[in-house]
Amino acid sequence: RHHSNTGSVERDEVFVPKTRNRVPWSFKLLDNFPGRILLILITLTLGWPLYLLFNVSGREYDRFASHFDPNSPIFNNREKLQVLISDLALSGIVYCLYQMGIAHGFPWLLKVYGVPLLIVNGFLVLITYLQHTHPALPHYDDSEWEWLRGALSTVDRDYGILNRVFHHITDTHVAHHIFSTMPHYH
């Protein structure tokens, strides 16, 4: 759904900007150097789990939305079984990780699994944030939004040698939104 609704204030799925009247009071308290550093640290470490668990920074729904709830408004009826299967698989993974923690110690598990996971999550959030937010990128309401206009409302970023490491998802992102089923993305 994200690729078919990019740049839409009403229908995009992630990094949807809040209108002025919907900005929480806490953001005014954090609108300073220490507050911004704190927000960056929270976003890079907890941003992905918070998005999946509570739809933080996602579009607003009329009720609670979570990527782990098959009955969440994020999903249609066809996707409910897929979410349930995914939840069961994740439960199995959590159980296996727990057993590894018992066998090898939880500090070891944190070192070999937790820290690398935080790093990957940090890169994921940073890259997608930078591709979808920039002061020059417009977001459109329903009266102005159309698919191509939205698809062009993303940014290619040049990360030098890391472009190759990230399989060029960073420097070809606009093309990815225009041709979202191209083989190296799909």
mmCIF file of C-alpha atoms in Angstrom:
data_model
loop_
_atom_site.group_PDB
_atom_site.id
_atom_site.type_symbol
_atom_site.label_atom_id
_atom_site.label_comp_id
_atom_site.label_asym_id
_atom_site.label_seq_id
_atom_site.Cartn_x
_atom_site.Cartn_y
_atom_site.Cartn_z
ATOM 1 C CA ARG A 1 0.000 0.000 0.000
ATOM 2 C CA HIS A 2 2.865 2.374 0.673
ATOM 3 C CA HIS A 3 4.016 2.345 -2.964
ATOM 4 C CA SER A 4 0.557 3.110 -4.260
ATOM 5 C CA ASN A 5 -0.003 5.950 -1.751
ATOM 6 C CA THR A 6 3.374 7.640 -1.335
ATOM 7 C CA GLY A 7 3.136 11.339 -0.573
ATOM 8 C CA SER A 8 -0.540 11.161 0.417
ATOM 9 C CA VAL A 9 -1.268 12.792 3.763
ATOM 10 C CA GLU A 10 -4.392 10.646 4.140
ATOM 11 C CA ARG A 11 -3.263 7.246 2.783
ATOM 12 C CA ASP A 12 0.534 6.855 2.911
ATOM 13 C CA GLU A 13 1.630 4.197 5.392
ATOM 14 C CA VAL A 14 4.840 5.608 6.876
ATOM 15 C CA PHE A 15 6.522 8.931 7.742
ATOM 16 C CA VAL A 16 3.267 10.763 7.310
ATOM 17 C CA PRO A 17 3.779 14.342 8.467
ATOM 18 C CA LYS A 18 1.438 15.654 11.105
ATOM 19 C CA THR A 19 -0.541 18.783 10.391
ATOM 20 C CA ARG A 20 0.146 21.681 12.751
ATOM 21 C CA ASN A 21 -2.996 21.115 14.767
ATOM 22 C CA ARG A 22 -2.064 17.433 15.356
ATOM 23 C CA VAL A 23 1.520 17.916 16.565
ATOM 24 C CA PRO A 24 1.715 16.572 20.143
ATOM 25 C CA TRP A 25 2.687 18.973 22.927
ATOM 26 C CA SER A 26 5.721 16.794 23.693
ATOM 27 C CA PHE A 27 7.322 17.755 20.373
ATOM 28 C CA LYS A 28 7.374 21.380 21.463
ATOM 29 C CA LEU A 29 9.352 20.341 24.552
ATOM 30 C CA LEU A 30 11.800 18.396 22.387
ATOM 31 C CA ASP A 31 12.333 21.190 19.842
ATOM 32 C CA ASN A 32 15.879 21.923 21.028
ATOM 33 C CA PHE A 33 19.316 20.340 20.603
ATOM 34 C CA PRO A 34 19.144 17.771 23.466
ATOM 35 C CA GLY A 35 15.546 16.926 22.545
ATOM 36 C CA ARG A 36 16.444 16.317 18.909
ATOM 37 C CA ILE A 37 19.398 14.108 19.876
ATOM 38 C CA LEU A 38 17.062 12.111 22.131
ATOM 39 C CA LEU A 39 14.494 11.765 19.325
ATOM 40 C CA ILE A 40 17.178 10.634 16.864
ATOM 41 C CA LEU A 41 18.464 8.002 19.314
ATOM 42 C CA ILE A 42 14.962 6.723 20.033
ATOM 43 C CA THR A 43 14.077 6.685 16.334
ATOM 44 C CA LEU A 44 17.215 4.795 15.304
ATOM 45 C CA THR A 45 16.997 2.211 18.091
ATOM 46 C CA LEU A 46 13.287 1.780 18.745
ATOM 47 C CA GLY A 47 11.723 3.303 15.622
ATOM 48 C CA TRP A 48 11.187 0.084 13.682
ATOM 49 C CA PRO A 49 9.789 -1.950 16.612
ATOM 50 C CA LEU A 50 7.535 0.979 17.632
ATOM 51 C CA TYR A 51 6.255 1.262 14.054
ATOM 52 C CA LEU A 52 5.504 -2.456 13.869
ATOM 53 C CA LEU A 53 3.988 -2.706 17.354
ATOM 54 C CA PHE A 54 2.065 0.578 17.589
ATOM 55 C CA ASN A 55 2.162 2.093 14.071
ATOM 56 C CA VAL A 56 4.227 5.033 15.382
ATOM 57 C CA SER A 57 4.935 7.456 12.488
ATOM 58 C CA GLY A 58 2.408 5.601 10.345
ATOM 59 C CA ARG A 59 -0.872 6.864 9.045
ATOM 60 C CA GLU A 60 -3.701 7.420 11.485
ATOM 61 C CA TYR A 61 -6.528 4.931 11.721
ATOM 62 C CA ASP A 62 -9.846 5.180 13.527
ATOM 63 C CA ARG A 63 -8.680 2.570 16.059
ATOM 64 C CA PHE A 64 -5.512 0.906 17.374
ATOM 65 C CA ALA A 65 -3.241 -0.354 14.601
ATOM 66 C CA SER A 66 -0.443 -2.899 14.942
ATOM 67 C CA HIS A 67 1.391 -4.934 12.329
ATOM 68 C CA PHE A 68 1.054 -7.994 14.593
ATOM 69 C CA ASP A 69 -2.728 -7.827 14.997
ATOM 70 C CA PRO A 70 -4.568 -9.716 12.240
ATOM 71 C CA ASN A 71 -7.656 -7.594 12.976
ATOM 72 C CA SER A 72 -5.753 -4.325 12.689
ATOM 73 C CA PRO A 73 -7.207 -1.771 10.253
ATOM 74 C CA ILE A 74 -3.874 -1.932 8.423
ATOM 75 C CA PHE A 75 -4.873 -5.267 6.875
ATOM 76 C CA ASN A 76 -7.700 -6.403 4.656
ATOM 77 C CA ASN A 77 -9.516 -9.715 5.118
ATOM 78 C CA ARG A 78 -7.242 -11.511 2.633
ATOM 79 C CA GLU A 79 -4.167 -10.603 4.687
ATOM 80 C CA LYS A 80 -5.448 -11.670 8.126
ATOM 81 C CA LEU A 81 -4.370 -15.300 7.792
ATOM 82 C CA GLN A 82 -0.935 -14.211 6.532
ATOM 83 C CA VAL A 83 -0.492 -11.980 9.591
ATOM 84 C CA LEU A 84 -1.523 -14.831 11.890
ATOM 85 C CA ILE A 85 0.970 -17.203 10.219
ATOM 86 C CA SER A 86 3.675 -14.548 10.520
ATOM 87 C CA ASP A 87 2.837 -14.067 14.215
ATOM 88 C CA LEU A 88 3.124 -17.811 14.823
ATOM 89 C CA ALA A 89 6.476 -17.934 13.014
ATOM 90 C CA LEU A 90 7.744 -14.969 15.043
ATOM 91 C CA SER A 91 6.614 -16.680 18.243
ATOM 92 C CA GLY A 92 8.694 -19.693 17.215
ATOM 93 C CA ILE A 93 11.712 -17.469 16.588
ATOM 94 C CA VAL A 94 11.296 -15.761 19.970
ATOM 95 C CA TYR A 95 11.115 -19.188 21.626
ATOM 96 C CA CYS A 96 14.296 -20.305 19.820
ATOM 97 C CA LEU A 97 16.059 -17.095 20.866
ATOM 98 C CA TYR A 98 14.945 -17.678 24.440
ATOM 99 C CA GLN A 99 16.346 -21.208 24.329
ATOM 100 C CA MET A 100 19.623 -19.879 22.899
ATOM 101 C CA GLY A 101 19.742 -17.347 25.727
ATOM 102 C CA ILE A 102 19.296 -20.121 28.273
ATOM 103 C CA ALA A 103 21.957 -22.261 26.608
ATOM 104 C CA HIS A 104 24.587 -19.560 25.919
ATOM 105 C CA GLY A 105 23.587 -16.772 28.294
ATOM 106 C CA PHE A 106 21.541 -13.674 27.591
ATOM 107 C CA PRO A 107 24.584 -11.352 27.396
ATOM 108 C CA TRP A 108 25.886 -13.580 24.573
ATOM 109 C CA LEU A 109 22.487 -13.465 22.843
ATOM 110 C CA LEU A 110 22.435 -9.688 23.146
ATOM 111 C CA LYS A 111 25.930 -9.498 21.633
ATOM 112 C CA VAL A 112 25.372 -11.874 18.682
ATOM 113 C CA TYR A 113 21.703 -11.127 17.969
ATOM 114 C CA GLY A 114 20.440 -8.046 19.777
ATOM 115 C CA VAL A 115 23.168 -5.572 18.834
ATOM 116 C CA PRO A 116 23.295 -6.611 15.147
ATOM 117 C CA LEU A 117 19.491 -6.392 15.033
ATOM 118 C CA LEU A 118 19.612 -2.865 16.459
ATOM 119 C CA ILE A 119 22.204 -1.880 13.847
ATOM 120 C CA VAL A 120 20.157 -3.287 10.952
ATOM 121 C CA ASN A 121 16.992 -1.652 12.322
ATOM 122 C CA GLY A 122 18.867 1.642 12.662
ATOM 123 C CA PHE A 123 20.011 1.483 9.030
ATOM 124 C CA LEU A 124 16.525 0.522 7.866
ATOM 125 C CA VAL A 125 14.904 3.432 9.677
ATOM 126 C CA LEU A 126 17.613 5.924 8.678
ATOM 127 C CA ILE A 127 17.558 4.986 5.007
ATOM 128 C CA THR A 128 13.769 4.940 4.659
ATOM 129 C CA TYR A 129 13.471 8.167 6.649
ATOM 130 C CA LEU A 130 15.978 9.943 4.427
ATOM 131 C CA GLN A 131 14.290 8.615 1.276
ATOM 132 C CA HIS A 132 10.832 9.824 2.289
ATOM 133 C CA THR A 133 11.504 13.052 4.151
ATOM 134 C CA HIS A 134 13.182 16.226 2.999
ATOM 135 C CA PRO A 135 12.077 19.843 3.347
ATOM 136 C CA ALA A 136 11.637 20.020 -0.442
ATOM 137 C CA LEU A 137 9.412 16.913 -0.638
ATOM 138 C CA PRO A 138 5.732 17.726 -0.824
ATOM 139 C CA HIS A 139 2.920 15.741 0.740
ATOM 140 C CA TYR A 140 -0.481 16.055 -0.877
ATOM 141 C CA ASP A 141 -4.002 15.927 0.456
ATOM 142 C CA ASP A 142 -6.705 14.075 -1.477
ATOM 143 C CA SER A 143 -7.544 17.119 -3.581
ATOM 144 C CA GLU A 144 -4.020 17.247 -5.090
ATOM 145 C CA TRP A 145 -2.584 13.748 -4.731
ATOM 146 C CA GLU A 146 -2.167 11.426 -7.697
ATOM 147 C CA TRP A 147 -0.015 8.308 -8.006
ATOM 148 C CA LEU A 148 2.839 9.722 -10.163
ATOM 149 C CA ARG A 149 3.029 12.918 -8.154
ATOM 150 C CA GLY A 150 3.346 10.791 -4.997
ATOM 151 C CA ALA A 151 5.880 8.380 -6.511
ATOM 152 C CA LEU A 152 8.081 11.335 -7.432
ATOM 153 C CA SER A 153 7.871 12.608 -3.845
ATOM 154 C CA THR A 154 10.807 10.511 -2.690
ATOM 155 C CA VAL A 155 14.555 11.156 -2.738
ATOM 156 C CA ASP A 156 17.538 9.251 -4.072
ATOM 157 C CA ARG A 157 20.477 9.520 -1.690
ATOM 158 C CA ASP A 158 24.098 8.851 -2.608
ATOM 159 C CA TYR A 159 25.965 6.892 0.053
ATOM 160 C CA GLY A 160 29.116 6.358 -2.002
ATOM 161 C CA ILE A 161 30.532 2.861 -1.537
ATOM 162 C CA LEU A 162 27.525 1.941 0.608
ATOM 163 C CA ASN A 163 25.264 2.164 -2.469
ATOM 164 C CA ARG A 164 26.754 -1.146 -3.574
ATOM 165 C CA VAL A 165 26.562 -2.643 -0.075
ATOM 166 C CA PHE A 166 22.860 -1.721 0.093
ATOM 167 C CA HIS A 167 22.232 -3.162 -3.408
ATOM 168 C CA HIS A 168 21.450 0.335 -4.756
ATOM 169 C CA ILE A 169 18.198 0.671 -2.808
ATOM 170 C CA THR A 170 19.523 4.021 -1.629
ATOM 171 C CA ASP A 171 20.396 5.689 -4.907
ATOM 172 C CA THR A 172 17.541 4.316 -7.058
ATOM 173 C CA HIS A 173 14.635 4.849 -4.710
ATOM 174 C CA VAL A 174 12.601 7.131 -6.989
ATOM 175 C CA ALA A 175 12.757 4.486 -9.732
ATOM 176 C CA HIS A 176 11.668 1.916 -7.152
ATOM 177 C CA HIS A 177 8.536 3.966 -6.459
ATOM 178 C CA ILE A 178 7.745 4.420 -10.124
ATOM 179 C CA PHE A 179 8.434 0.749 -10.983
ATOM 180 C CA SER A 180 7.829 -0.945 -7.627
ATOM 181 C CA THR A 181 7.692 -4.448 -9.122
ATOM 182 C CA MET A 182 11.108 -4.286 -10.791
ATOM 183 C CA PRO A 183 12.981 -7.541 -10.062
ATOM 184 C CA HIS A 184 15.770 -6.322 -7.807
ATOM 185 C CA TYR A 185 13.241 -4.748 -5.448
ATOM 186 C CA HIS A 186 10.363 -7.190 -5.621
#
